Amino acid sequence: MTYRGVVLDVDGTVVRGDEPIPGAAEGLDRLAAAGCRRLFVSNNPTKRPPAYAERLGRAGFDVDADEIVTAGTVTTTYLTDRHADDALFVVGEPALVEQLTDAGLTVVDEASRAETVVLSIDRSFDYDRLCAALRACEDDDVPLVGTDPDMLIPAAGGDLPGSGAIINAVAGVVGREPDVVLGKPSEPALRIVRDSLGVSPSSCLVVGDRLDTDIALGERAGMTTALVRTGVSDDDDIAESDVSPDYVLDSLADVDRILG
């Protein structure tokens, strides 16, 4: 099989924190030598593509901002398309709020004004913020939008809670599930990936460390999938999951097993 494109996860696949994962550089070199057009797709909603490019640069990888799609990208696009005129109440990091307001969307601090609620990772999340989110969702007609489903984030010092933890906390007290959770493997994310990469799914490879996001995205799209063991998912997860990767690699360095 000749692959013309590759969708690459970032955290747990290429880097952990700001440190390169062993074997990632070799794997990227092999993909480049094979002529694969690449797209880095991250479920991190807090960093814009240029900031992600700088972060990857600090880890030793030369990546252009136009090669990067994030959950913030997907969320901003989705809200612009579906909720452009709504007052958004956001449980999330300031960097996410900046992305939304820079796109011309309206973010409000008062829970009573909420017309759509956006839920995401928020490292200052506390009981008061949970109470405010509950008040913002008192009207059952107010849509709940999650930026991404990641429960954990691979970090240099160990895994950390992600957006999924905040989304579940708010959904639990509100008593209903989000109307949509964006990022991988959602359909809005998949559309952006297709448009950005410009490669037919049958000639595209997806490499990532998560079964429920990276591999599920590739499976949904009809792409070849490869799970790396350098991040969140392990062999026990593979055995228990309904999502099955086409390949399992110790690290990105082993991608030549697929490329031939």
Short mmCIF file of C-alpha atoms in Angstrom, two decimals:
data_model
loop_
_atom_site.label_atom_id
_atom_site.label_comp_id
_atom_site.label_asym_id
_atom_site.label_seq_id
_atom_site.Cartn_x
_atom_site.Cartn_y
_atom_site.Cartn_z
CA MET A 1 0.00 0.00 0.00
CA THR A 2 1.29 3.47 -0.90
CA TYR A 3 0.23 6.20 1.51
CA ARG A 4 -0.05 9.79 0.34
CA GLY A 5 -1.02 11.35 3.65
CA VAL A 6 -0.70 10.82 7.39
CA VAL A 7 -2.74 12.16 10.31
CA LEU A 8 -0.53 12.38 13.39
CA ASP A 9 -1.58 12.81 16.99
CA VAL A 10 0.76 15.02 19.01
CA ASP A 11 0.67 14.37 22.78
CA GLY A 12 1.69 10.81 23.51
CA THR A 13 2.72 10.19 19.90
CA VAL A 14 5.29 12.87 19.04
CA VAL A 15 5.85 14.67 22.35
CA ARG A 16 5.14 14.25 26.05
CA GLY A 17 4.92 17.72 27.52
CA ASP A 18 7.68 19.65 25.77
CA GLU A 19 9.94 16.63 25.41
CA PRO A 20 10.22 14.57 22.20
CA ILE A 21 9.14 10.96 22.49
CA PRO A 22 12.00 8.57 21.62
CA GLY A 23 11.62 7.38 18.05
CA ALA A 24 9.31 10.21 16.96
CA ALA A 25 11.97 12.02 14.93
CA GLU A 26 12.92 8.81 13.11
CA GLY A 27 9.30 8.08 12.35
CA LEU A 28 8.66 11.54 10.95
CA ASP A 29 11.76 11.24 8.78
CA ARG A 30 10.50 7.93 7.37
CA LEU A 31 7.08 9.39 6.61
CA ALA A 32 8.71 12.34 4.84
CA ALA A 33 10.93 10.01 2.82
CA ALA A 34 7.81 8.09 1.78
CA GLY A 35 6.30 11.30 0.42
CA CYS A 36 3.43 11.45 2.91
CA ARG A 37 1.68 14.78 3.30
CA ARG A 38 1.23 15.22 7.06
CA LEU A 39 -1.36 16.82 9.32
CA PHE A 40 -0.87 17.04 13.09
CA VAL A 41 -4.25 16.83 14.82
CA SER A 42 -4.48 17.51 18.55
CA ASN A 43 -7.39 17.44 20.96
CA ASN A 44 -5.76 20.25 22.95
CA PRO A 45 -8.27 23.14 22.79
CA THR A 46 -6.03 25.71 24.48
CA LYS A 47 -3.28 26.23 21.89
CA ARG A 48 -3.67 27.73 18.43
CA PRO A 49 -1.74 26.14 15.54
CA PRO A 50 1.09 28.75 15.66
CA ALA A 51 1.59 28.11 19.38
CA TYR A 52 1.61 24.37 18.74
CA ALA A 53 4.20 24.85 15.99
CA GLU A 54 6.39 26.74 18.47
CA ARG A 55 5.96 24.00 21.06
CA LEU A 56 6.93 21.31 18.56
CA GLY A 57 9.86 23.47 17.52
CA ARG A 58 11.13 23.55 21.11
CA ALA A 59 11.02 19.75 21.04
CA GLY A 60 13.14 19.74 17.90
CA PHE A 61 10.49 19.32 15.21
CA ASP A 62 10.13 21.69 12.26
CA VAL A 63 6.38 21.99 11.73
CA ASP A 64 4.40 24.75 10.01
CA ALA A 65 1.25 26.12 11.60
CA ASP A 66 -0.78 25.18 8.51
CA GLU A 67 0.09 21.53 9.21
CA ILE A 68 -1.75 21.65 12.55
CA VAL A 69 -5.42 21.30 13.53
CA THR A 70 -6.51 21.51 17.17
CA ALA A 71 -9.72 21.01 19.10
CA GLY A 72 -9.74 24.79 19.44
CA THR A 73 -9.78 25.06 15.65
CA VAL A 74 -12.67 22.61 15.41
CA THR A 75 -14.63 24.25 18.24
CA THR A 76 -14.24 27.76 16.81
CA THR A 77 -15.33 26.59 13.36
CA TYR A 78 -18.32 24.67 14.74
CA LEU A 79 -19.55 27.56 16.88
CA THR A 80 -19.08 30.05 14.04
CA ASP A 81 -21.17 27.80 11.77
CA ARG A 82 -23.87 26.84 14.28
CA HIS A 83 -23.98 29.43 17.09
CA ALA A 84 -22.50 32.61 15.63
CA ASP A 85 -25.08 34.89 17.24
CA ASP A 86 -25.30 33.14 20.63
CA ALA A 87 -23.95 34.41 23.93
CA LEU A 88 -21.40 31.76 24.93
CA PHE A 89 -20.76 30.83 28.54
CA VAL A 90 -17.38 29.11 28.56
CA VAL A 91 -15.90 26.81 31.16
CA GLY A 92 -12.37 26.72 29.79
CA GLU A 93 -8.92 28.27 29.65
CA PRO A 94 -8.38 31.95 28.74
CA ALA A 95 -6.60 30.80 25.56
CA LEU A 96 -9.82 29.13 24.35
CA VAL A 97 -11.85 32.24 25.13
CA GLU A 98 -9.35 34.30 23.12
CA GLN A 99 -9.75 32.00 20.12
CA LEU A 100 -13.51 32.37 20.25
CA THR A 101 -13.58 36.13 20.72
CA ASP A 102 -10.94 36.67 18.04
CA ALA A 103 -13.27 34.84 15.65
CA GLY A 104 -15.99 37.39 16.42
CA LEU A 105 -17.97 35.20 18.81
CA THR A 106 -19.52 36.62 21.99
CA VAL A 107 -18.38 35.19 25.34
CA VAL A 108 -20.27 36.24 28.48
CA ASP A 109 -19.34 35.93 32.15
CA GLU A 110 -22.90 35.98 33.48
CA ALA A 111 -24.44 32.50 33.62
CA SER A 112 -27.92 33.99 33.27
CA ARG A 113 -27.06 35.29 29.78
CA ALA A 114 -25.91 31.93 28.43
CA GLU A 115 -27.44 30.85 25.12
CA THR A 116 -24.84 28.13 24.52
CA VAL A 117 -22.48 26.58 27.08
CA VAL A 118 -18.98 25.52 26.02
CA LEU A 119 -17.13 23.01 28.22
CA SER A 120 -13.40 22.37 28.10
CA ILE A 121 -10.29 21.82 30.16
CA ASP A 122 -10.00 24.49 32.84
CA ARG A 123 -7.09 24.27 35.28
CA SER A 124 -8.75 26.84 37.56
CA PHE A 125 -12.02 24.87 37.68
CA ASP A 126 -13.56 24.86 41.17
CA TYR A 127 -16.86 24.49 43.02
CA ASP A 128 -17.94 28.05 42.27
CA ARG A 129 -17.37 27.53 38.55
CA LEU A 130 -19.36 24.29 38.69
CA CYS A 131 -22.22 26.18 40.34
CA ALA A 132 -22.07 28.84 37.63
CA ALA A 133 -22.16 26.18 34.92
CA LEU A 134 -25.21 24.61 36.57
CA ARG A 135 -26.99 27.97 36.54
CA ALA A 136 -26.06 28.52 32.90
CA CYS A 137 -27.74 25.22 32.01
CA GLU A 138 -30.98 25.73 33.92
CA ASP A 139 -32.83 26.08 30.63
CA ASP A 140 -32.81 22.64 28.99
CA ASP A 141 -32.83 24.31 25.57
CA VAL A 142 -29.34 25.75 26.12
CA PRO A 143 -26.95 23.61 24.01
CA LEU A 144 -23.95 22.00 25.71
CA VAL A 145 -20.83 21.88 23.51
CA GLY A 146 -17.69 20.03 24.58
CA THR A 147 -14.36 20.84 22.95
CA ASP A 148 -12.98 17.30 23.09
CA PRO A 149 -13.51 14.01 24.95
CA ASP A 150 -9.97 13.44 26.33
CA MET A 151 -10.17 12.31 29.94
CA LEU A 152 -6.37 12.31 30.35
CA ILE A 153 -3.49 14.29 28.87
CA PRO A 154 -0.03 12.69 28.63
CA ALA A 155 2.42 15.03 30.40
CA ALA A 156 6.10 14.84 31.30
CA GLY A 157 5.33 14.22 34.98
CA GLY A 158 2.45 11.80 34.37
CA ASP A 159 -1.08 11.89 33.00
CA LEU A 160 -3.30 14.87 33.88
CA PRO A 161 -7.10 15.36 33.76
CA GLY A 162 -8.33 16.72 30.43
CA SER A 163 -11.47 18.28 29.01
CA GLY A 164 -13.45 15.07 29.43
CA ALA A 165 -13.14 15.36 33.22
CA ILE A 166 -14.65 18.86 33.20
CA ILE A 167 -17.36 17.90 30.71
CA ASN A 168 -18.38 14.90 32.82
CA ALA A 169 -18.44 16.97 36.01
CA VAL A 170 -20.80 19.54 34.51
CA ALA A 171 -22.93 16.96 32.70
CA GLY A 172 -23.28 15.07 35.97
CA VAL A 173 -24.77 17.99 37.88
CA VAL A 174 -26.82 19.26 34.92
CA GLY A 175 -28.28 15.78 34.40
CA ARG A 176 -27.84 15.57 30.63
CA GLU A 177 -25.12 14.74 28.16
CA PRO A 178 -23.54 17.36 25.87
CA ASP A 179 -25.29 17.94 22.57
CA VAL A 180 -21.93 17.50 20.83
CA VAL A 181 -18.36 16.75 21.86
CA LEU A 182 -15.90 18.02 19.27
CA GLY A 183 -12.25 17.21 18.61
CA LYS A 184 -11.30 13.69 17.53
CA PRO A 185 -13.20 11.53 16.58
CA SER A 186 -16.19 13.82 15.91
CA GLU A 187 -17.62 14.35 12.47
CA PRO A 188 -16.82 18.10 12.50
CA ALA A 189 -13.17 17.27 13.24
CA LEU A 190 -13.14 14.67 10.50
CA ARG A 191 -14.47 17.15 7.94
CA ILE A 192 -11.71 19.63 8.78
CA VAL A 193 -9.09 16.87 8.58
CA ARG A 194 -10.32 15.80 5.14
CA ASP A 195 -10.38 19.36 3.85
CA SER A 196 -6.98 20.26 5.29
CA LEU A 197 -5.14 17.13 4.19
CA GLY A 198 -6.68 16.81 0.74
CA VAL A 199 -5.90 13.11 0.49
CA SER A 200 -8.37 10.30 -0.14
CA PRO A 201 -9.06 8.27 3.04
CA SER A 202 -7.99 5.02 1.38
CA SER A 203 -4.46 6.38 0.91
CA CYS A 204 -4.19 7.96 4.35
CA LEU A 205 -2.63 6.64 7.56
CA VAL A 206 -3.61 7.70 11.10
CA VAL A 207 -1.06 7.32 13.91
CA GLY A 208 -1.94 8.03 17.54
CA ASP A 209 -1.89 6.75 21.10
CA ARG A 210 -5.63 6.72 21.85
CA LEU A 211 -8.11 4.11 20.73
CA ASP A 212 -11.21 6.19 21.41
CA THR A 213 -10.03 9.31 19.57
CA ASP A 214 -7.16 8.75 17.11
CA ILE A 215 -7.98 5.21 16.05
CA ALA A 216 -11.74 5.83 16.14
CA LEU A 217 -11.26 8.84 13.84
CA GLY A 218 -9.33 6.78 11.32
CA GLU A 219 -11.79 3.90 11.52
CA ARG A 220 -14.72 6.25 10.95
CA ALA A 221 -12.96 7.83 7.97
CA GLY A 222 -11.89 4.58 6.32
CA MET A 223 -8.19 5.26 6.89
CA THR A 224 -5.48 2.79 7.91
CA THR A 225 -4.83 3.10 11.64
CA ALA A 226 -1.77 2.54 13.81
CA LEU A 227 -1.70 2.75 17.61
CA VAL A 228 1.57 3.62 19.32
CA ARG A 229 2.31 2.37 22.86
CA THR A 230 4.02 5.63 23.89
CA GLY A 231 0.91 7.34 25.26
CA VAL A 232 -2.36 6.51 26.99
CA SER A 233 -3.60 3.20 25.51
CA ASP A 234 -1.91 -0.10 26.28
CA ASP A 235 -2.40 -3.77 25.36
CA ASP A 236 -5.12 -4.24 28.00
CA ASP A 237 -7.05 -1.33 26.50
CA ILE A 238 -6.72 -2.88 23.05
CA ALA A 239 -8.08 -6.20 24.29
CA GLU A 240 -11.10 -4.56 25.92
CA SER A 241 -11.94 -1.97 23.23
CA ASP A 242 -14.47 -2.23 20.42
CA VAL A 243 -12.07 -0.10 18.34
CA SER A 244 -9.29 -2.14 16.75
CA PRO A 245 -6.20 -0.57 15.15
CA ASP A 246 -4.84 -2.08 11.96
CA TYR A 247 -1.34 -1.93 13.45
CA VAL A 248 0.17 -1.62 16.93
CA LEU A 249 3.62 -0.04 17.12
CA ASP A 250 6.01 0.39 20.04
CA SER A 251 6.67 3.93 18.84
CA LEU A 252 6.44 6.13 15.77
CA ALA A 253 9.90 4.88 14.79
CA ASP A 254 8.30 1.57 13.78
CA VAL A 255 6.10 3.17 11.12
CA ASP A 256 8.36 1.65 8.44
CA ARG A 257 6.62 -1.65 9.21
CA ILE A 258 3.56 -0.14 7.54
CA LEU A 259 5.28 1.85 4.83
CA GLY A 260 7.26 -1.15 3.62
#
